[in-house]
PDB file of C-alpha atoms in Angstrom:
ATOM      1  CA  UNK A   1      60.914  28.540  11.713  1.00  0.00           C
ATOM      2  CA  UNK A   2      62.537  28.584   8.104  1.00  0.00           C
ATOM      3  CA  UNK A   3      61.116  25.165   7.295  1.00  0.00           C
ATOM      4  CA  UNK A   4      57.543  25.889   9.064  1.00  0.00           C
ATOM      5  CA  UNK A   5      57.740  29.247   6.632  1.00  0.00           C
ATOM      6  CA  UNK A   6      58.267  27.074   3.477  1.00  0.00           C
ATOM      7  CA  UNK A   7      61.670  29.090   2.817  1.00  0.00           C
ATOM      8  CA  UNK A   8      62.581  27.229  -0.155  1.00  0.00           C
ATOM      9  CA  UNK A   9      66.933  27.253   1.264  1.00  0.00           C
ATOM     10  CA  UNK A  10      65.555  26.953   5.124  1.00  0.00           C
ATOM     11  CA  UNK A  11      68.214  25.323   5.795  1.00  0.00           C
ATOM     12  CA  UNK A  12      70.608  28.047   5.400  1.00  0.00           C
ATOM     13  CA  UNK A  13      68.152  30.596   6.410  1.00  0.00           C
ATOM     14  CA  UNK A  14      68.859  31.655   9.924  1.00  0.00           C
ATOM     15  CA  UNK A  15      68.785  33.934  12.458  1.00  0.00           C
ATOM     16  CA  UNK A  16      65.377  34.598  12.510  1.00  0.00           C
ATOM     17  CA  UNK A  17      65.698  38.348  11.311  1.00  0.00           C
ATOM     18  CA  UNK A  18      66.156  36.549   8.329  1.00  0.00           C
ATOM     19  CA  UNK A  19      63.281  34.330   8.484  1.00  0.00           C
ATOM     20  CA  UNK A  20      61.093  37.391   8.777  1.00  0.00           C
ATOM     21  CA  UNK A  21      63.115  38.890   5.293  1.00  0.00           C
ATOM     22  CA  UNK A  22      62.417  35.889   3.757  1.00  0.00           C
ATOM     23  CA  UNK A  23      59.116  34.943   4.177  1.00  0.00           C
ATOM     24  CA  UNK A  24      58.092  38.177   3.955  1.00  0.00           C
ATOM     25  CA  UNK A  25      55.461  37.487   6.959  1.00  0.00           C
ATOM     26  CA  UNK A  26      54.480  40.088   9.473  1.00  0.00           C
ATOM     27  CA  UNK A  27      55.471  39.695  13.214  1.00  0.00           C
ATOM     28  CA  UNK A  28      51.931  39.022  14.080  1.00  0.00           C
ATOM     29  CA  UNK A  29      51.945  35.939  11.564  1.00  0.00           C
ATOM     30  CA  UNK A  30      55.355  34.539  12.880  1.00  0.00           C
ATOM     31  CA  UNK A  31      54.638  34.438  16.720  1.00  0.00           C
ATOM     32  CA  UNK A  32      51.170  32.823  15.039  1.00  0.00           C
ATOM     33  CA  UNK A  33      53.508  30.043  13.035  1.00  0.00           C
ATOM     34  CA  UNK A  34      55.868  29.651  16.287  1.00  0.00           C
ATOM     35  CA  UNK A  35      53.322  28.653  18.263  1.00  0.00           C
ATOM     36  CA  UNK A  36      52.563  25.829  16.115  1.00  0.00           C
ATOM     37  CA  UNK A  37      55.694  25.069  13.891  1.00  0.00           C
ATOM     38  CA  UNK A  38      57.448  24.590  17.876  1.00  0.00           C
ATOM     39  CA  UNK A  39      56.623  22.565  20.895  1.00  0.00           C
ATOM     40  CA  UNK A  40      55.754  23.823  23.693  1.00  0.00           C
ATOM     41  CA  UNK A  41      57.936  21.495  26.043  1.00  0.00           C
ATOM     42  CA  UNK A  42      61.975  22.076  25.730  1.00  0.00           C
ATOM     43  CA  UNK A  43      63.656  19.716  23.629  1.00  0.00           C
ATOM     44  CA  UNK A  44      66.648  17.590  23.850  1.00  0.00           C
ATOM     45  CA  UNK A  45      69.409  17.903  21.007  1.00  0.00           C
ATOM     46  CA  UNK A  46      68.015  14.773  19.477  1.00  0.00           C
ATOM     47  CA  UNK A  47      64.700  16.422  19.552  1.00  0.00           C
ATOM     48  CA  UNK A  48      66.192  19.270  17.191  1.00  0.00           C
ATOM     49  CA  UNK A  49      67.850  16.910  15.160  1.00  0.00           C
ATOM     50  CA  UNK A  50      64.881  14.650  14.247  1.00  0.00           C
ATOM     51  CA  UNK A  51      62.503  17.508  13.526  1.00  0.00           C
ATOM     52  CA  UNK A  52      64.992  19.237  10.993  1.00  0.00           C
ATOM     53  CA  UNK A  53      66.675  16.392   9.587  1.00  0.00           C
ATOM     54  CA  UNK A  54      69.774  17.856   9.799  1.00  0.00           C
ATOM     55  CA  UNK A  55      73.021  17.988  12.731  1.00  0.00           C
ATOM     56  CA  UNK A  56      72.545  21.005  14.811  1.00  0.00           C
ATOM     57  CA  UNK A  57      76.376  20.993  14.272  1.00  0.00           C
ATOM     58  CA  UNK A  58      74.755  22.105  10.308  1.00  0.00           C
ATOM     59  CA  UNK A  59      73.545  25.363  11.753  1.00  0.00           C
ATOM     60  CA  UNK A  60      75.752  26.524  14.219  1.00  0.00           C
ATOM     61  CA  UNK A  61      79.066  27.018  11.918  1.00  0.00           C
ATOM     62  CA  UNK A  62      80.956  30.431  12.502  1.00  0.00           C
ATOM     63  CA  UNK A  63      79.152  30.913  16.261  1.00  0.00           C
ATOM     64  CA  UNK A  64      82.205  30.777  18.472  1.00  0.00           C
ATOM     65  CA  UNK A  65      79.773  30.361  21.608  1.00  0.00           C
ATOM     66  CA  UNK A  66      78.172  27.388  20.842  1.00  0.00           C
ATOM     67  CA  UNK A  67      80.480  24.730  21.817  1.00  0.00           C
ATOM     68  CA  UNK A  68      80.030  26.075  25.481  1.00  0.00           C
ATOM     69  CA  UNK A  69      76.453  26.122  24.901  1.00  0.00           C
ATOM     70  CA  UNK A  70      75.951  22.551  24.032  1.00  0.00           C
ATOM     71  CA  UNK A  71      78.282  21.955  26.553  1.00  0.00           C
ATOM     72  CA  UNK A  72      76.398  23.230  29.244  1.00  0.00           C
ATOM     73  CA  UNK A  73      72.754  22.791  28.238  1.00  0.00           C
ATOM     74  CA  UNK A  74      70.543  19.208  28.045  1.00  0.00           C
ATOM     75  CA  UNK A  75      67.316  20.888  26.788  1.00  0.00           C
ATOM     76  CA  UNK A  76      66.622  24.032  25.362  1.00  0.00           C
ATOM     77  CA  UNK A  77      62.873  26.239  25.026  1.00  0.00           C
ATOM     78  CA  UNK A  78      62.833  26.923  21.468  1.00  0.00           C
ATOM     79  CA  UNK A  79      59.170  28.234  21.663  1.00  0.00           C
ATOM     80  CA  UNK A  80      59.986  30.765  24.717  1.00  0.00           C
ATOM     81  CA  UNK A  81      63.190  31.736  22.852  1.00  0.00           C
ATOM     82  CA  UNK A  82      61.532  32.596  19.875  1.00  0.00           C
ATOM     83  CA  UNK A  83      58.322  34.032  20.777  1.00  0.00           C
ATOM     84  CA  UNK A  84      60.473  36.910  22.566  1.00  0.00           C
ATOM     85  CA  UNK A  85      62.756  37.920  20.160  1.00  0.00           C
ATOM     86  CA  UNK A  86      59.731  38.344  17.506  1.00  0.00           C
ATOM     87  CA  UNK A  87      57.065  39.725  20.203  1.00  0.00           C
ATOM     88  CA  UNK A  88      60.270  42.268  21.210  1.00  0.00           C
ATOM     89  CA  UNK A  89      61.144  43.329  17.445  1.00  0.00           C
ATOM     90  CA  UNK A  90      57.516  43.777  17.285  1.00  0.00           C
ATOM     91  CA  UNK A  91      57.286  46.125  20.460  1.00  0.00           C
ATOM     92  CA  UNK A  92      60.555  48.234  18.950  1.00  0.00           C
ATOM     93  CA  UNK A  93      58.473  48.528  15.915  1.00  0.00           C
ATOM     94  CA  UNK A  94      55.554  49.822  17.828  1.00  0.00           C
ATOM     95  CA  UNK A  95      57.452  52.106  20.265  1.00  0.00           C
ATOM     96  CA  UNK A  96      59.367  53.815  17.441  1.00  0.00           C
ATOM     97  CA  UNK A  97      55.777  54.460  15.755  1.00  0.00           C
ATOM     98  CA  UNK A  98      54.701  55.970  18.990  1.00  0.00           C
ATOM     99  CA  UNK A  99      57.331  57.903  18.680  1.00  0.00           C
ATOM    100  CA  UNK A 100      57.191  59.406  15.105  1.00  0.00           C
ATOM    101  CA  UNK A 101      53.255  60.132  16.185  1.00  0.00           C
ATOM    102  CA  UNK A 102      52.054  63.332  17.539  1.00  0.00           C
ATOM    103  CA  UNK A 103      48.904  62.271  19.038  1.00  0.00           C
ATOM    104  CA  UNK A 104      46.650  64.453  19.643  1.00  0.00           C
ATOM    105  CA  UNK A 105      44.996  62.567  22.771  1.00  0.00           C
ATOM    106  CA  UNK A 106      48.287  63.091  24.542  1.00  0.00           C
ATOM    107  CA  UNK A 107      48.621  59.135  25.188  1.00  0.00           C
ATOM    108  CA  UNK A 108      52.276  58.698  23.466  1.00  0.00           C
ATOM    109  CA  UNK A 109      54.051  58.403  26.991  1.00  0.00           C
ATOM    110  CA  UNK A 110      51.195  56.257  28.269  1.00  0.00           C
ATOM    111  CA  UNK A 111      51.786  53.378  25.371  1.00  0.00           C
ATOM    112  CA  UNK A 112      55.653  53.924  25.336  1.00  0.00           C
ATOM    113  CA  UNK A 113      55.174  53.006  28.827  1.00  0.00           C
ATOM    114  CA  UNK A 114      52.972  49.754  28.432  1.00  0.00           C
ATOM    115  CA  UNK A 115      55.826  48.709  25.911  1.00  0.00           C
ATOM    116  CA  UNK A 116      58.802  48.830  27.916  1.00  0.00           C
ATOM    117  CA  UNK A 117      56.793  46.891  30.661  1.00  0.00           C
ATOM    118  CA  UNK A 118      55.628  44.159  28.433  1.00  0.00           C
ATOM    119  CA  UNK A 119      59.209  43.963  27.030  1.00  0.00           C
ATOM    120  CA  UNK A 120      60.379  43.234  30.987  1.00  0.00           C
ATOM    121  CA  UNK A 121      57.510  40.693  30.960  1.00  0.00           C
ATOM    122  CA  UNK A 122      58.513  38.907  28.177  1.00  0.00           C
ATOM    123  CA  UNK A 123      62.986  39.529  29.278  1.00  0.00           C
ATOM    124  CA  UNK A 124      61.829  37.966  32.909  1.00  0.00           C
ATOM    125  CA  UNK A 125      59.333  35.200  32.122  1.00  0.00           C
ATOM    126  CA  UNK A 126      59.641  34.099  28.591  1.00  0.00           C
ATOM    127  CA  UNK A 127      63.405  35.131  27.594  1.00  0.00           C
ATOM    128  CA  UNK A 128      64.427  34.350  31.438  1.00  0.00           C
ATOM    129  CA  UNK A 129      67.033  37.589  31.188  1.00  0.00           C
ATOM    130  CA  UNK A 130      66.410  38.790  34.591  1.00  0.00           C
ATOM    131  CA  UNK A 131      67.006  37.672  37.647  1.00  0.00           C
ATOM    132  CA  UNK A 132      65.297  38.232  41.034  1.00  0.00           C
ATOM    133  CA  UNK A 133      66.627  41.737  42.141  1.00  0.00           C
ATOM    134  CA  UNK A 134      65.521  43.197  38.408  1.00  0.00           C
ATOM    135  CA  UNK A 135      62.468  41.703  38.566  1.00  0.00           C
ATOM    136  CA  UNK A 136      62.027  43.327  42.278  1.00  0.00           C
ATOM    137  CA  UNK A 137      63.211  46.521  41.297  1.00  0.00           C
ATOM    138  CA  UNK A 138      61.280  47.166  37.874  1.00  0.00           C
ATOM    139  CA  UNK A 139      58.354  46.679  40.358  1.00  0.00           C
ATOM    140  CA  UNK A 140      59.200  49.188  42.545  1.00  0.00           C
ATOM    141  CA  UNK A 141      59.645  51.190  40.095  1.00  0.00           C
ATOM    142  CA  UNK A 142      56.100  50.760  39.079  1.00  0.00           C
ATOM    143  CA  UNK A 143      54.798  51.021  42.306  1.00  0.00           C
ATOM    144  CA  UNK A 144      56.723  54.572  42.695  1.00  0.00           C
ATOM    145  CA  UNK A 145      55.048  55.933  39.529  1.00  0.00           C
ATOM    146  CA  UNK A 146      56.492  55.081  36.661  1.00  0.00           C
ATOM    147  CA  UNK A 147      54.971  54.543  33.225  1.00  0.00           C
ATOM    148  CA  UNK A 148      57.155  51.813  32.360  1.00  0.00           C
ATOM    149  CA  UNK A 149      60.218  50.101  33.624  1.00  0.00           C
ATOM    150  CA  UNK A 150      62.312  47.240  32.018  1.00  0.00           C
ATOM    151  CA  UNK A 151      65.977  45.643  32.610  1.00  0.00           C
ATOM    152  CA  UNK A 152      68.514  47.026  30.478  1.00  0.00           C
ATOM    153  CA  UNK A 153      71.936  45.792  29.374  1.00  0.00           C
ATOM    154  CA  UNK A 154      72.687  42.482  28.624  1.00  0.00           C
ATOM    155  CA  UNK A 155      70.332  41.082  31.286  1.00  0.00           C
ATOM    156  CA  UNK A 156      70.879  38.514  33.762  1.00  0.00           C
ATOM    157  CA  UNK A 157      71.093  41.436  36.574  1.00  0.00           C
ATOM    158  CA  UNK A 158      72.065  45.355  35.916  1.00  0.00           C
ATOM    159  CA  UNK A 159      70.088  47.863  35.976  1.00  0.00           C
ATOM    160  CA  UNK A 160      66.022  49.489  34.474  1.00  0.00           C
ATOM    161  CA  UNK A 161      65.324  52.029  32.968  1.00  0.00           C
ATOM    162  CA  UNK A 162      61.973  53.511  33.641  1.00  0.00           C
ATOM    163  CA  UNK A 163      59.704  56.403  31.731  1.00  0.00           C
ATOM    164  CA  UNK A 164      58.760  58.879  34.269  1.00  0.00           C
ATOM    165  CA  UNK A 165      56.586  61.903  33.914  1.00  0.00           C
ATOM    166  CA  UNK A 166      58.981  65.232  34.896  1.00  0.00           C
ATOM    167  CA  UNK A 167      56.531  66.151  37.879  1.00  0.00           C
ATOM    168  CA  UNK A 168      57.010  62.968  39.641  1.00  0.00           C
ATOM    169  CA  UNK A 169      60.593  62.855  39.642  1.00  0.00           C
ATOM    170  CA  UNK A 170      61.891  63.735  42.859  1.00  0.00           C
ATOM    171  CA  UNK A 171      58.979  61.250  44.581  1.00  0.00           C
ATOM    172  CA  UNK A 172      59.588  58.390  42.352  1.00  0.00           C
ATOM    173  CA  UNK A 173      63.520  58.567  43.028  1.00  0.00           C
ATOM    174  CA  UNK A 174      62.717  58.816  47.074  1.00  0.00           C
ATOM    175  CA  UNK A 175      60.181  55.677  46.881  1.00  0.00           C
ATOM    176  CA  UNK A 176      63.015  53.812  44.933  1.00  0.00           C
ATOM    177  CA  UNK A 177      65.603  55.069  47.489  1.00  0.00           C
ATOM    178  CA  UNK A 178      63.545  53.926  50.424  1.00  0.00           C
ATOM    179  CA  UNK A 179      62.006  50.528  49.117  1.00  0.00           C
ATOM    180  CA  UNK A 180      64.666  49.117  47.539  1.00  0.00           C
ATOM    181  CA  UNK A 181      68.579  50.761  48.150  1.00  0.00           C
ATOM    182  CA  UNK A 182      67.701  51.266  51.435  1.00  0.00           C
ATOM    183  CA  UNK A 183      67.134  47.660  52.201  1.00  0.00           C
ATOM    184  CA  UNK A 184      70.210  46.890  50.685  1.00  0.00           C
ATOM    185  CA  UNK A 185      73.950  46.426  52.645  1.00  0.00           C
ATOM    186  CA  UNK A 186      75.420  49.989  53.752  1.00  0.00           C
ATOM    187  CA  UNK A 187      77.608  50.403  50.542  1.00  0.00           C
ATOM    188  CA  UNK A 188      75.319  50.006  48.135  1.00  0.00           C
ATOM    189  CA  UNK A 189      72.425  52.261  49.600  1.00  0.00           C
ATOM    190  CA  UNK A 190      73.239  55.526  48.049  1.00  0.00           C
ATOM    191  CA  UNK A 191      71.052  56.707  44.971  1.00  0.00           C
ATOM    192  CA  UNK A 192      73.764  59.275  44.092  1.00  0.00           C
ATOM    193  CA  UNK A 193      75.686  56.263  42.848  1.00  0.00           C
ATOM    194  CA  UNK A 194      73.139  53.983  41.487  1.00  0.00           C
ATOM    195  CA  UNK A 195      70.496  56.126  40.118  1.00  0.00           C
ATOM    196  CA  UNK A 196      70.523  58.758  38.024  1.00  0.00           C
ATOM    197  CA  UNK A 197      67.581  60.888  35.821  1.00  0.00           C
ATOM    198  CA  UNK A 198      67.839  61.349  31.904  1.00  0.00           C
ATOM    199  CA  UNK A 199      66.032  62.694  29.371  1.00  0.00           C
ATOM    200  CA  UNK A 200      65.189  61.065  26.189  1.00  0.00           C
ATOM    201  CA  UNK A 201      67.567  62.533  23.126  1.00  0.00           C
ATOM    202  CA  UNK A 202      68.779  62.115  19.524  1.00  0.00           C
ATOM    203  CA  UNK A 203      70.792  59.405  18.814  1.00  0.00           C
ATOM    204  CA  UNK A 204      74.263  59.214  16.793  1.00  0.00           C
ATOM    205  CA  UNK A 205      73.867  59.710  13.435  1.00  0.00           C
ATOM    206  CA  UNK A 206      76.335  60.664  10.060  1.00  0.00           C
ATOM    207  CA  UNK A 207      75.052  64.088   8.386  1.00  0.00           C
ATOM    208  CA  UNK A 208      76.413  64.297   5.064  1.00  0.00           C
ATOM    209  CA  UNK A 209      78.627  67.501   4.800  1.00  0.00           C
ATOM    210  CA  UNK A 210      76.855  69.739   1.424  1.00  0.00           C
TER     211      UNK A 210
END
C-alpha cells in the first residue's frame, strides 16, 4: 500500500495506520487504491516478494509472531486483510461522529446500529474473525431486535455485543435465551451466566488536577 501511495521511504512505511499518516489520503481513497494496488486472489510468499522487490523477511523485523505465521500459512489475502482494517477505522470514525452528534431526527442509535453490523460483516466474511457460533448468534440477535450486533474480543469465537433499545430488553434477552442457549448442552444454557445488559458510559480518562 506504501509503494501504490508513492510514499517516497515505502519501504519502511508500515503498518498501514501509517500509510494513511503518510499519504495523507482519506479512508475512502485507500480502500479505492487497495482495490487496485492488490490482487484479488491470495498470494504465495513469492508473490509478495516479486511485487515489492524486497524479502518479506525486510518487513517483518521486531514482530515476534511472524515466524509462526510463515510457518503455518502458504498463501495469504492481502486485499481482504486490508480492505477491513481501513473500512473498520473508517466505521470507528463514523460511529464516534454519531456519537458527538445530537441529531435532531433522533436516528443516532439507528446508524450506530448499521455500524456495528457492517463491522461483523466485514470481522466474519472479509477479516474471517468469527467463526460459526458468532456468526449464528449476532443473527439472533438481530432477529430478537437489536439495532446492531457484532463479535467482540479478539475474535475467532467469544462473545457480541449488541445495541438494544431499553424497551425491548427483557424480550430480546428471552428470544436469545430460547433460540440460541437453549439449544445448547445443559451447562451452558443459562443466560444468568452468559448474558448480561449494559449501558453505554464514559471511558477512562486522566483529568489534570488545577
Amino acid at each position: 500500500m506504501a509503494k501504490a501511495a508513492q510514499i517516497p521511504d515505502w519501504d519502511r512505511t508500515y503498518p498501514l495506520e501509517a500509510v494513511k499518516a503518510k499519504s495523507g489520503l482519506s479512508f475512502s481513497d485507500l480502500l479505492s487504491l487497495a482495490a487496485t494496488a492488490i490482487p484479488s486472489h491470495p498470494l504465495t510468499i513469492s508473490d509478495i516478494e516479486t511485487a515489492l522487490g524486497h524479502p518479506v523477511a525486510h518487513f517483518l523485523t521486531g514482530l515476534n509472531q511472524s515466524p509462526s505465521v510463515l510457518a503455518k500459512n502458504t498463501h495469504y489475502a492481502l486485499l481482504d486483510r486490508t480492505l477491513h482494517v481501513f473500512s473498520e477505522a473508517s466505521r470507528v470514525d463514523e460511529f464516534q461522529a454519531v456519537c458527538n452528534r445530537h441529531d435532531p431526527t433522533g436516528n443516532e442509535l439507528q446508524e450506530l446500529g448499521a455500524l456495528l453490523s457492517a463491522s461483523h460483516k466485514s470481522c466474519s466474511e472479509v477479516f474471517q474473525c468469527s467463526c460459526e457460533q458468532v456468526d449464528v448468534l449476532q443473527r439472533i440477535c438481530m432477529a430478537g431486535g437489536a439495532l446492531g450486533s457484532r463479535v467482540t474480543g479478539a475474535g475467532w469465537g467469544g462473545c457480541v455485543i449488541s445495541l438494544v433499545p431499553d424497551h425491548l430488553i427483557d424480550s430480546f434477552t428471552n428470544h436469545v435465551q430460547k433460540n440460541f442457549y437453549n439449544t445448547l448442552p445443559e451447562h451452558v444454557t443459562s443466560r444468568v451466566q452468559y448474558m448480561f445488559v449494559t449501558t453505554p458510559g464514559q471511558g477512562g480518562r486522566v483529568e489534570e488536577k488545577k
